[in-house]
Structure formats: structure tokens, C-alpha cells
Short mmCIF file of C-alpha atoms in Angstrom, two decimals:
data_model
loop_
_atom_site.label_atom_id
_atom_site.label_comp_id
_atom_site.label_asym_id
_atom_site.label_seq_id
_atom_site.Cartn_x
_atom_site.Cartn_y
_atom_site.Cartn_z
CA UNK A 1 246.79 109.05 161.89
CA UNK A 2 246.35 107.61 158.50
CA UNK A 3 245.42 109.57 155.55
CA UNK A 4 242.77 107.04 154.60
CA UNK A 5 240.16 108.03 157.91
CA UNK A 6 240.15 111.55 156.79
CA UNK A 7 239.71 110.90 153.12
CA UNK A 8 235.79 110.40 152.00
CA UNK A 9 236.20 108.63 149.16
CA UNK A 10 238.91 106.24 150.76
CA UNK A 11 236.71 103.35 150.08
CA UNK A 12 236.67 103.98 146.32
CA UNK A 13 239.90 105.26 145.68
CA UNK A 14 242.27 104.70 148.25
CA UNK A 15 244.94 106.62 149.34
CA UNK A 16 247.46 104.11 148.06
CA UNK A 17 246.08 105.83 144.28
CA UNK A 18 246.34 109.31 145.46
CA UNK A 19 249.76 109.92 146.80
CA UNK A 20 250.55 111.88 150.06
CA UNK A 21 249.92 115.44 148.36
CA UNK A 22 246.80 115.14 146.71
CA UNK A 23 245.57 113.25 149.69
CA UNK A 24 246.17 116.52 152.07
CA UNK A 25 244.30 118.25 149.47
CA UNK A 26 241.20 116.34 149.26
CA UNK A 27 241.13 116.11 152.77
CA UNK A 28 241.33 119.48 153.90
CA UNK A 29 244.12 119.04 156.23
CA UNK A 30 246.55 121.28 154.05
CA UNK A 31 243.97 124.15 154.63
CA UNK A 32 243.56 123.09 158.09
CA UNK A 33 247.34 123.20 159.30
CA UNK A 34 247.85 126.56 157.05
CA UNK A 35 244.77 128.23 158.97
CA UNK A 36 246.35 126.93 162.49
CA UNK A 37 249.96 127.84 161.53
CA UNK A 38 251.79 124.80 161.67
CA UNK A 39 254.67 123.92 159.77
CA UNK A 40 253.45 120.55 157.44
CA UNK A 41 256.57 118.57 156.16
CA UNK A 42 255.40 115.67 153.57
CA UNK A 43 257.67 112.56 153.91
CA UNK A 44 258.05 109.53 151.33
CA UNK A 45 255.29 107.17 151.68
CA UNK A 46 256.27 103.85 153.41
CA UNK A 47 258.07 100.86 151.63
CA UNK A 48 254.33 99.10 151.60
CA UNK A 49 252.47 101.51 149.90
CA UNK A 50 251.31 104.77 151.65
CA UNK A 51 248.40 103.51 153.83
CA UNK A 52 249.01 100.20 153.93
CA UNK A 53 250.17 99.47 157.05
CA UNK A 54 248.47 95.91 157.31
CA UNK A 55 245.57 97.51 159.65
CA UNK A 56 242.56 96.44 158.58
CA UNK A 57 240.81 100.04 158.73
CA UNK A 58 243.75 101.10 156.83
CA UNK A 59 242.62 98.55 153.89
CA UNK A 60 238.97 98.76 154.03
CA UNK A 61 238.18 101.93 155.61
CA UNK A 62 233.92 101.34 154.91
CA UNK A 63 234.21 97.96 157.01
CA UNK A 64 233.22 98.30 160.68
CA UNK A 65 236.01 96.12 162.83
CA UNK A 66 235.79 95.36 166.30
CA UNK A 67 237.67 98.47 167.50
CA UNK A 68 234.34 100.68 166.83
CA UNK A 69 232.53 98.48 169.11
CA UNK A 70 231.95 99.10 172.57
CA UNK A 71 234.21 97.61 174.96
CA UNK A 72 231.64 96.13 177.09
CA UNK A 73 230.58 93.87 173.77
CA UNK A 74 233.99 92.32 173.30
CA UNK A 75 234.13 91.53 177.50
CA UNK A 76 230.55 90.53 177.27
CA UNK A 77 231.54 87.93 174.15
CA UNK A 78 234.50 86.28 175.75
CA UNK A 79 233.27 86.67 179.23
CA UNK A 80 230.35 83.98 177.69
CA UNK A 81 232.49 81.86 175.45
CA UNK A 82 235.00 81.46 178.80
CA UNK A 83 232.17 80.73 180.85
CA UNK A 84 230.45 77.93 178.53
CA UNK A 85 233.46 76.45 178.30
CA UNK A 86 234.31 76.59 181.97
CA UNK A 87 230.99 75.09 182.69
CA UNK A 88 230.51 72.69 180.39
CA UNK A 89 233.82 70.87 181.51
CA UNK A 90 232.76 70.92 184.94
CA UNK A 91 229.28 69.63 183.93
CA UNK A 92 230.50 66.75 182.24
CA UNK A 93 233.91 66.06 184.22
CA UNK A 94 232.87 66.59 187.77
CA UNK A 95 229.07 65.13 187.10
CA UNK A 96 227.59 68.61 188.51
CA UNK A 97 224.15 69.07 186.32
CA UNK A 98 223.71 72.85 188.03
CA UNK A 99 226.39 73.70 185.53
CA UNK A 100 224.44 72.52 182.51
CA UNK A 101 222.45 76.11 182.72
CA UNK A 102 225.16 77.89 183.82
CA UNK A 103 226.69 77.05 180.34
CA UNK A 104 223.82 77.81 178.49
CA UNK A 105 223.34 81.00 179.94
CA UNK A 106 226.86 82.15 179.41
CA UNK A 107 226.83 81.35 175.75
CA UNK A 108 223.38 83.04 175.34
CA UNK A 109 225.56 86.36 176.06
CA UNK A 110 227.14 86.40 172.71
CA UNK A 111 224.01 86.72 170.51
CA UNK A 112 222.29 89.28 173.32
CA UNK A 113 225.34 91.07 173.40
CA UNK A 114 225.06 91.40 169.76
CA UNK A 115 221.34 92.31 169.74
CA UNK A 116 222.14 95.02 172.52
CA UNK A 117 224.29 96.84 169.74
CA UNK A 118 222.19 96.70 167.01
CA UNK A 119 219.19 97.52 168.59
CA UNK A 120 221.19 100.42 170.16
CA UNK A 121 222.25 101.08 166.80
CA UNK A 122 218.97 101.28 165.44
CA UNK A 123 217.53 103.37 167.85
CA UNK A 124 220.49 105.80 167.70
CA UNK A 125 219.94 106.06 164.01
CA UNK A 126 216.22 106.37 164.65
CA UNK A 127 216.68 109.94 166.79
CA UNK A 128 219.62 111.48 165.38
CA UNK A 129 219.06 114.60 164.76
CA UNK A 130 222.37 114.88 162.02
CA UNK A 131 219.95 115.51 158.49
CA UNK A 132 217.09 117.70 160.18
CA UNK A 133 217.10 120.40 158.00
CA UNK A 134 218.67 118.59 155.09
CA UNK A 135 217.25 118.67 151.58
CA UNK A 136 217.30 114.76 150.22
CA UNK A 137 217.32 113.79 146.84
CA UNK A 138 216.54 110.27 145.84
CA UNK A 139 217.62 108.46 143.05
CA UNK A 140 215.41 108.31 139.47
CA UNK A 141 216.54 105.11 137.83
CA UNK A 142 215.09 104.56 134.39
CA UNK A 143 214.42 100.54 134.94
CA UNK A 144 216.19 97.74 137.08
CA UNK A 145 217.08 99.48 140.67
CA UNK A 146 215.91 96.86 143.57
CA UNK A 147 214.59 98.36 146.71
CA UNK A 148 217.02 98.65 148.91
CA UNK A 149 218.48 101.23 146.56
CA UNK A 150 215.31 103.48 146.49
CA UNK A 151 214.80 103.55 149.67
CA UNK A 152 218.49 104.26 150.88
CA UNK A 153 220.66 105.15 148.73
CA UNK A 154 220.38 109.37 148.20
CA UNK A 155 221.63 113.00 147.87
CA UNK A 156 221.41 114.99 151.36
CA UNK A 157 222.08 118.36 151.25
CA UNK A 158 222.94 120.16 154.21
CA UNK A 159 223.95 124.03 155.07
CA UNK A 160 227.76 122.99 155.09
CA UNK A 161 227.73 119.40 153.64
CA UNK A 162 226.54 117.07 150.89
CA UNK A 163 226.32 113.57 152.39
CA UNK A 164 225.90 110.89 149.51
CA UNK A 165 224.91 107.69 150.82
CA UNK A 166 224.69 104.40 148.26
CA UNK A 167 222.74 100.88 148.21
CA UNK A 168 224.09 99.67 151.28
CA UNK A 169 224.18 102.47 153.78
CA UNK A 170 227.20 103.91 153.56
CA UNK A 171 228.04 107.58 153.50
CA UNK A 172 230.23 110.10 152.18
CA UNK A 173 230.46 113.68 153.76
CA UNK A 174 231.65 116.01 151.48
CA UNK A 175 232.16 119.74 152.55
CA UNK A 176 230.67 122.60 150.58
CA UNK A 177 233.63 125.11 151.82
CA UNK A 178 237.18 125.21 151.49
CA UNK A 179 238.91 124.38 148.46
CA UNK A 180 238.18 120.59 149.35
CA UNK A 181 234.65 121.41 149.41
CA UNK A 182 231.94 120.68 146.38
CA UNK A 183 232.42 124.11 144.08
CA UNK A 184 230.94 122.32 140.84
CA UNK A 185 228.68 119.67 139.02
CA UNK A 186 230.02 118.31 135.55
CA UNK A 187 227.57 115.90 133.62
CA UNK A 188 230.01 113.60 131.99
CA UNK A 189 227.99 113.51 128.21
CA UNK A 190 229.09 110.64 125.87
CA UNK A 191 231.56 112.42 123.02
CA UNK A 192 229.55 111.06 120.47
CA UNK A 193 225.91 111.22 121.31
CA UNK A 194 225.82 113.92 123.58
CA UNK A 195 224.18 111.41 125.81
CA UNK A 196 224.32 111.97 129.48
CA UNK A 197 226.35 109.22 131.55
CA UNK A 198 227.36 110.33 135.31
CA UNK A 199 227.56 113.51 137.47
CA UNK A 200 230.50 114.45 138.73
CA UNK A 201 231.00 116.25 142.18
CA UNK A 202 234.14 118.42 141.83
CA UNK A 203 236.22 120.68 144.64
CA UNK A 204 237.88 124.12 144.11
CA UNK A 205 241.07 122.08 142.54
CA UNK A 206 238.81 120.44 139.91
CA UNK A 207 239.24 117.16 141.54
CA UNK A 208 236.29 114.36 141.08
CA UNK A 209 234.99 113.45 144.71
CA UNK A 210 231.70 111.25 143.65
CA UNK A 211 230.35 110.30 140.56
CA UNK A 212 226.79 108.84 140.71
CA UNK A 213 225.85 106.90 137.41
CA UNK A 214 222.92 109.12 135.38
CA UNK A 215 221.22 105.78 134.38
CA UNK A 216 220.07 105.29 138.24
CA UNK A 217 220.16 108.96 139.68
CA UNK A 218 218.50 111.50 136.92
CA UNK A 219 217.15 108.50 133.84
CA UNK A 220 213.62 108.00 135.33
CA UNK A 221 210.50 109.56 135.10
CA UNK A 222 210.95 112.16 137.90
CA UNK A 223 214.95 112.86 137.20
CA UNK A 224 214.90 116.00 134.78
CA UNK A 225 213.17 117.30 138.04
CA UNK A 226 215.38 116.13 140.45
CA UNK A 227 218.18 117.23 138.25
CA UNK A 228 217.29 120.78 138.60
CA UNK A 229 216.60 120.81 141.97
CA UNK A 230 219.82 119.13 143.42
CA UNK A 231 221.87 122.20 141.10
CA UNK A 232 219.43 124.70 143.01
CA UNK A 233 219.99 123.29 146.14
CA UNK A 234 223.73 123.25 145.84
CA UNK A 235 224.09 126.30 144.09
CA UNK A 236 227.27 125.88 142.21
CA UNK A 237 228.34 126.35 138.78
CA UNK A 238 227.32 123.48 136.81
CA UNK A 239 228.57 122.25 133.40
CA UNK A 240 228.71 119.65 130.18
CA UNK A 241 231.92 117.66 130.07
CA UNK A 242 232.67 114.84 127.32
CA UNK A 243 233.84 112.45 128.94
CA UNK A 244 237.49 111.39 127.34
CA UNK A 245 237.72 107.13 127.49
CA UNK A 246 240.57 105.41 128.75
CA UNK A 247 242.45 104.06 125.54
CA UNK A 248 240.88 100.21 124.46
CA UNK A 249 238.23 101.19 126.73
CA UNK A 250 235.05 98.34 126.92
CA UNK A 251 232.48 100.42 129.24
CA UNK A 252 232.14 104.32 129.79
CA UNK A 253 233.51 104.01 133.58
CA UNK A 254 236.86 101.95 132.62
CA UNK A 255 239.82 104.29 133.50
CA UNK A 256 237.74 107.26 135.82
CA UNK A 257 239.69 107.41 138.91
CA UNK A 258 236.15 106.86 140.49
CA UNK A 259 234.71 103.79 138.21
CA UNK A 260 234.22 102.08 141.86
CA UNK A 261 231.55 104.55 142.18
CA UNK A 262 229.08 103.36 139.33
CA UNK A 263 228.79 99.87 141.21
CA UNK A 264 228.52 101.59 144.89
CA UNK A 265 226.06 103.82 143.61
CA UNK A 266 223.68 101.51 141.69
CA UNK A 267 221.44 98.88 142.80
CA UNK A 268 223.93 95.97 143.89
CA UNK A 269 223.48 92.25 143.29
CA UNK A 270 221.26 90.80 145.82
CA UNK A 271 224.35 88.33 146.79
CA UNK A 272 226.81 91.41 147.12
CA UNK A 273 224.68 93.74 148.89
CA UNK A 274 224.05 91.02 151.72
CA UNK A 275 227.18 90.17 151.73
CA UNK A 276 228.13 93.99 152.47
CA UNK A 277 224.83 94.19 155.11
CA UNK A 278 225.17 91.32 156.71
CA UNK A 279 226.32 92.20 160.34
CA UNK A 280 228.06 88.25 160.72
CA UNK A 281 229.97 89.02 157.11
CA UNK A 282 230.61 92.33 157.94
CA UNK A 283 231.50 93.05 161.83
CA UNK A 284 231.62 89.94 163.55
CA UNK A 285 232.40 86.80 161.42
CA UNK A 286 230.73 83.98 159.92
CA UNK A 287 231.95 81.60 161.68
CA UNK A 288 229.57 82.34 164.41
CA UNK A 289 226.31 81.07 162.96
CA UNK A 290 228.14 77.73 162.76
CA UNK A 291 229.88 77.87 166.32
CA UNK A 292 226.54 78.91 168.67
CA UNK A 293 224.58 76.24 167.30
CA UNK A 294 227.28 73.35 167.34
CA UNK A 295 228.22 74.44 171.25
CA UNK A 296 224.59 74.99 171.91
CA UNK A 297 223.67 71.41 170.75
CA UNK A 298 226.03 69.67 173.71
CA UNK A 299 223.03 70.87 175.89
CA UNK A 300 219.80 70.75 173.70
CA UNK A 301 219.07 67.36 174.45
CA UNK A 302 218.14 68.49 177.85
CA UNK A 303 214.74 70.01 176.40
CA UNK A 304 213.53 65.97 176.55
CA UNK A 305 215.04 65.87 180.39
CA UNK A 306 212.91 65.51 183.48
CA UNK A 307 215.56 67.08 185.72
CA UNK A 308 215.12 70.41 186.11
CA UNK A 309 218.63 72.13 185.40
CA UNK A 310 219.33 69.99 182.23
CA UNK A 311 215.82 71.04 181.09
CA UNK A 312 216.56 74.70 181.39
CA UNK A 313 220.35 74.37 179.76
CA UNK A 314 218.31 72.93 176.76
CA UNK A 315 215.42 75.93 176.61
CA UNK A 316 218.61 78.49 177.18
CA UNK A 317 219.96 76.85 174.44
CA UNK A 318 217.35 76.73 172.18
CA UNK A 319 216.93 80.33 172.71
CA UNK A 320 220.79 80.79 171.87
CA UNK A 321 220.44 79.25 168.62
CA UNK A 322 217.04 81.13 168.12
CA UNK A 323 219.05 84.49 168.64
CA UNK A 324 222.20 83.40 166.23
CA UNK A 325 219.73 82.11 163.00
CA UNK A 326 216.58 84.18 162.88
CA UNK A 327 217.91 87.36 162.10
CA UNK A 328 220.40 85.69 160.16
CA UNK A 329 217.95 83.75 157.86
CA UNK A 330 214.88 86.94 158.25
CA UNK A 331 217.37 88.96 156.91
CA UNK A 332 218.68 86.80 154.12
CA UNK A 333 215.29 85.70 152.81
CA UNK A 334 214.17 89.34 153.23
CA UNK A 335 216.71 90.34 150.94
CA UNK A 336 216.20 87.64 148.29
CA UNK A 337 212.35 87.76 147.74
CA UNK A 338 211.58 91.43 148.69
CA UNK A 339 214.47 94.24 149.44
CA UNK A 340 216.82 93.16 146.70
CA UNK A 341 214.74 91.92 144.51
CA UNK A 342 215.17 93.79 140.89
CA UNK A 343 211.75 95.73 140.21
CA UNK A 344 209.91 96.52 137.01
CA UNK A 345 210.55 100.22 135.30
CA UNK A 346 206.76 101.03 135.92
CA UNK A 347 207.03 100.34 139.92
CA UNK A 348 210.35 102.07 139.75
CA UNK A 349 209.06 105.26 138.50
CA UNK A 350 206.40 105.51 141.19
#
């Protein structure tokens, strides 16, 4: 098992920065195998870099792949691609217009299948019962946040974790026990100024496990208040640090082992953040929304048919291409003109 699925952070830092020791640290498993009494032997790290072992969870751990799937969607996607295929030649080669629909139907299987899941998805989300109880803190930007980052990125605080979750969705479970466990805030404070740039959430060893920029999280109207009430709600010592910059530095960030933080944890670019949402982009490919349409035009033309089977391969077709660009261009123009669209400093301070 790779280092990188038990580390939080893996996404920002990677394991390939960390080194096998610090990595057992961070992730608790040194505690875990001392508690369990097994012997722990730490060997070199391979030729490639430790973690890099050309698996693409291994390389970006935060990217869904088709392994956390379900089965039944991969069967479901070739089972349709196989069967248009299948169909179609036998349409066209042995002049049998029953297999016009048959097509059509079996390529309508890959967008359903992939509405199954993230309907599923949603609705799983929707119930979960994982935060009841939790105390959430959202972010205070003083100006320029879009929406999507108000309404998900945030602080939750639970009885035995902190779960930090940024502009796109993803999260970061942090443990409040064990010496990998949050034990301390430090407000990184600008040598000079005094004035306040990040907050740092450190373990027992004094290691940095998040930083959330102070500009977006604590700057705004409301964040003095939300300041105090996240250090009440975690109830661990908190302190001033100035923060020492990386020599020939050009921004505050340049040099913290977590720098990837202060873009993951502040509004994104409109352009990134669909990039990162998009479920073509991001779990299937985008090679689809130019595939289904292509293969679904062979049989379109049957919409203008007076036969009956070629007229329902082109309405099954329509529908497939339907299924493939709506969402696709909903969620796109969603995104552009509403969800990430940068907001004033009045509206964000509502």
C-alpha cells in the first residue's frame, strides 16, 4: 500500500517531498504499528522516486480513476460501445433496419450509466450522516472569492477530526489525537508588519498539515469572529509565528512546504475549477462528448424516416446526445455566469 492513500495532504505535498520517515509520521501508521506491536523496518525508497510507481492514484491521489467506480459502470460502458458497434455493422452490412435501434439503445447506456453514478452520488452525499454533529466554519474573504468557494469550501469540526474541504470539493481529514493529530494553530504574521497572512494547522511534531490563506478565511467582515470561534472549537494552543521567506522570495507562500495550499484553498479561476469539477475532465475523459455525438449521428437521420425502427434509432439517439451535452454545457455555463463568477466585497461579506 502506498504511502500517498494514507497521507492527507498527498495532493499538496506528495510523498515524493516527504521521504519514507516523515511520511509514517504524518500518517499515523508509526503510532499505529507501535500500539499493535509489530516490528516496522523502513527500506530505501524505489529508484523512481518513493511513490511513484507510474499508478495514476499514486501521482494524483485527489483524482477519482476508474478503479473507484463500480464495476457494473465499466461492464455497463463497454457492454454499450460493443453492442453499437455490433449492431451498427449488421445494420448497414446485412441490410437488417431492426438493428438501427438496437444500436442506439446500446450506446444510450454509456451516458445513463454515467447519470446512474452521479445521481447515486448525489443522493449518497445528500443523506450521509458523516458531519452531523460537526461544527462548520466558512470562509470570510475580504473581497474577490466566487461562489463556489462560499458555499463549499469550509472548516468542519468534528469530536475526533477536522475535515477541511476547499473550492472544489475536496477534503482533508485530519485527526485531533495522536501525535499526527491537530495539537496547534500558528498565524503566520508578516515579519515586518505584523500583518496576518495564513493559519497553520500543526501536529504534536510541529509539522504544518494545512495552511488556509487569512486573506479568504478570517479578512472579511465576519472573520475576527470566526477566528475565535474555530480556536474555541478546537481547543488547542494557539500562537503568532513570523513567517521566515524563502531566500529571493517574490510572494509570502514561495518556499512553505504547503504553498499548494493558498491556491486550493482560495477561490479558483473559473477555467481551473471546471476543469477540476468537470466529471468528463476529471473521471471519465473528454473524449466522450466528442465520440457519443459523432457515433450517435450514423443514426440521427432516422428522426426524418417513415419506417418505424430507423425512426426510433434516431429519437434514441437524439436522446444519447441529449444525455452526453446538457449537463456538460448546464454545467459549464453555470460555472461561467453564476457559480464562478468573482463577486463584489459587499455581496461577499453578506
Amino acid at each position: 500500500m502506498p504511502l500517498t492513500a494514507w497521507l492527507p495532504e498527498a495532493g499538496v505535498v506528495g510523498a515524493m517531498d516527504l521521504g519514507p520517515s516523515k511520511c509514517l509520521d504524518r500518517t499515523g501508521l508509526r503510532d499505529l504499528v507501535a500500539t499493535l506491536g509489530i516490528p516496522l523496518e523502513e527500506g530505501l525508497p524505489p529508484a523512481g522516486g518513493f511513490g511513484a510507481q507510474g499508478d495514476s492514484r499514486e501521482i494524483r491521489p485527489d483524482r477519482a480513476v476508474h478503479a473507484d467506480l463500480p464495476r457494473w459502470h465499466s461492464w455497463a460502458r463497454g457492454l454499450g460501445m460493443f453492442g453499437w458497434f455490433v449492431a451498427v455493422v449488421t445494420a448497414f452490412a446485412a441490410d437488417l433496419i431492426w438493428a438501427m435501434p438496437v444500436a442506439a439503445c446500446a450506446l444510450l447506456l454509456i451516458p445513463a450509466s454515467d447519470g446512474v453514478v452521479r445521481i447515486a452520488a448525489w443522493w449518497r452525499n445528500r443523506r450521509s450522516d458523516s458531519f452531523v454533529g460537526a461544527l462548520m466554519f466558512r470562509p470570510s474573504p475580504e473581497a474577490g472569492a466566487t461562489r463556489r468557494f462560499l458555499r463549499t469550501a469550509s472548516v468542519r469540526v468534528l469530536p475526533h477530526d477536522v475535515v477541511l474541504t476547499n473550492t472544489v470539493g475536496e477534503e482533508r481529514w485530519l485527526g485531533r489525537t495522536g501525535a499526527h493529530g491537530v495539537a496547534r494553530l500558528v498565524r503566520l504574521v508578516a515579519p515586518t508588519t505584523g500583518e496576518p497572512l495564513a493559519v497553520e494547522f500543526q501536529d504534536r511534531n510541529g509539522e504544518a498539515r494545512a495552511l488556509l490563506p487569512w486573506k479568504y478565511w478570517f479578512a472579511g467582515r465576519q472573520g475576527r469572529d470566526r477566528w475565535s470561534e474555530l480556536k474555541a472549537a478546537l481547543d488547542v494552543p494557539v500562537a503568532d509565528e513570523k513567517l521566515r521567506h524563502a531566500k529571493n522570495a517574490t510572494v509570502w507562500w514561495q518556499g512553505h512546504m504547503l504553498s499548494a495550499d493558498v491556491r486550493k484553498m482560495s477561490p479558483m479561476d473559473a477555467k481551473e475549477a471546471r476543469k477540476e469539477t468537470d466529471w468528463h475532465r476529471a473521471v471519465i475523459g473528454r473524449n466522450e462528448l466528442l465520440a457519443l455525438p459523432l457515433f450517435s449521428a450514423v443514426l440521427l437521420a432516422g428522426l426524418f424516416s417513415d419506417e418505424l425502427p430507423a425512426f426510433l434509432a434516431g429519437l434514441l439517439s437524439a436522446l444519447t446526445i441529449a444525455a452526453a451535452l446538457v449537463p456538460a454545457v448546464g454545467s459549464a455555463l453555470g460555472s461561467r455566469f453564476s457559480y464562478d463568477k468573482m463577486i463584489e466585497k459587499a455581496e461577499v461579506n453578506v
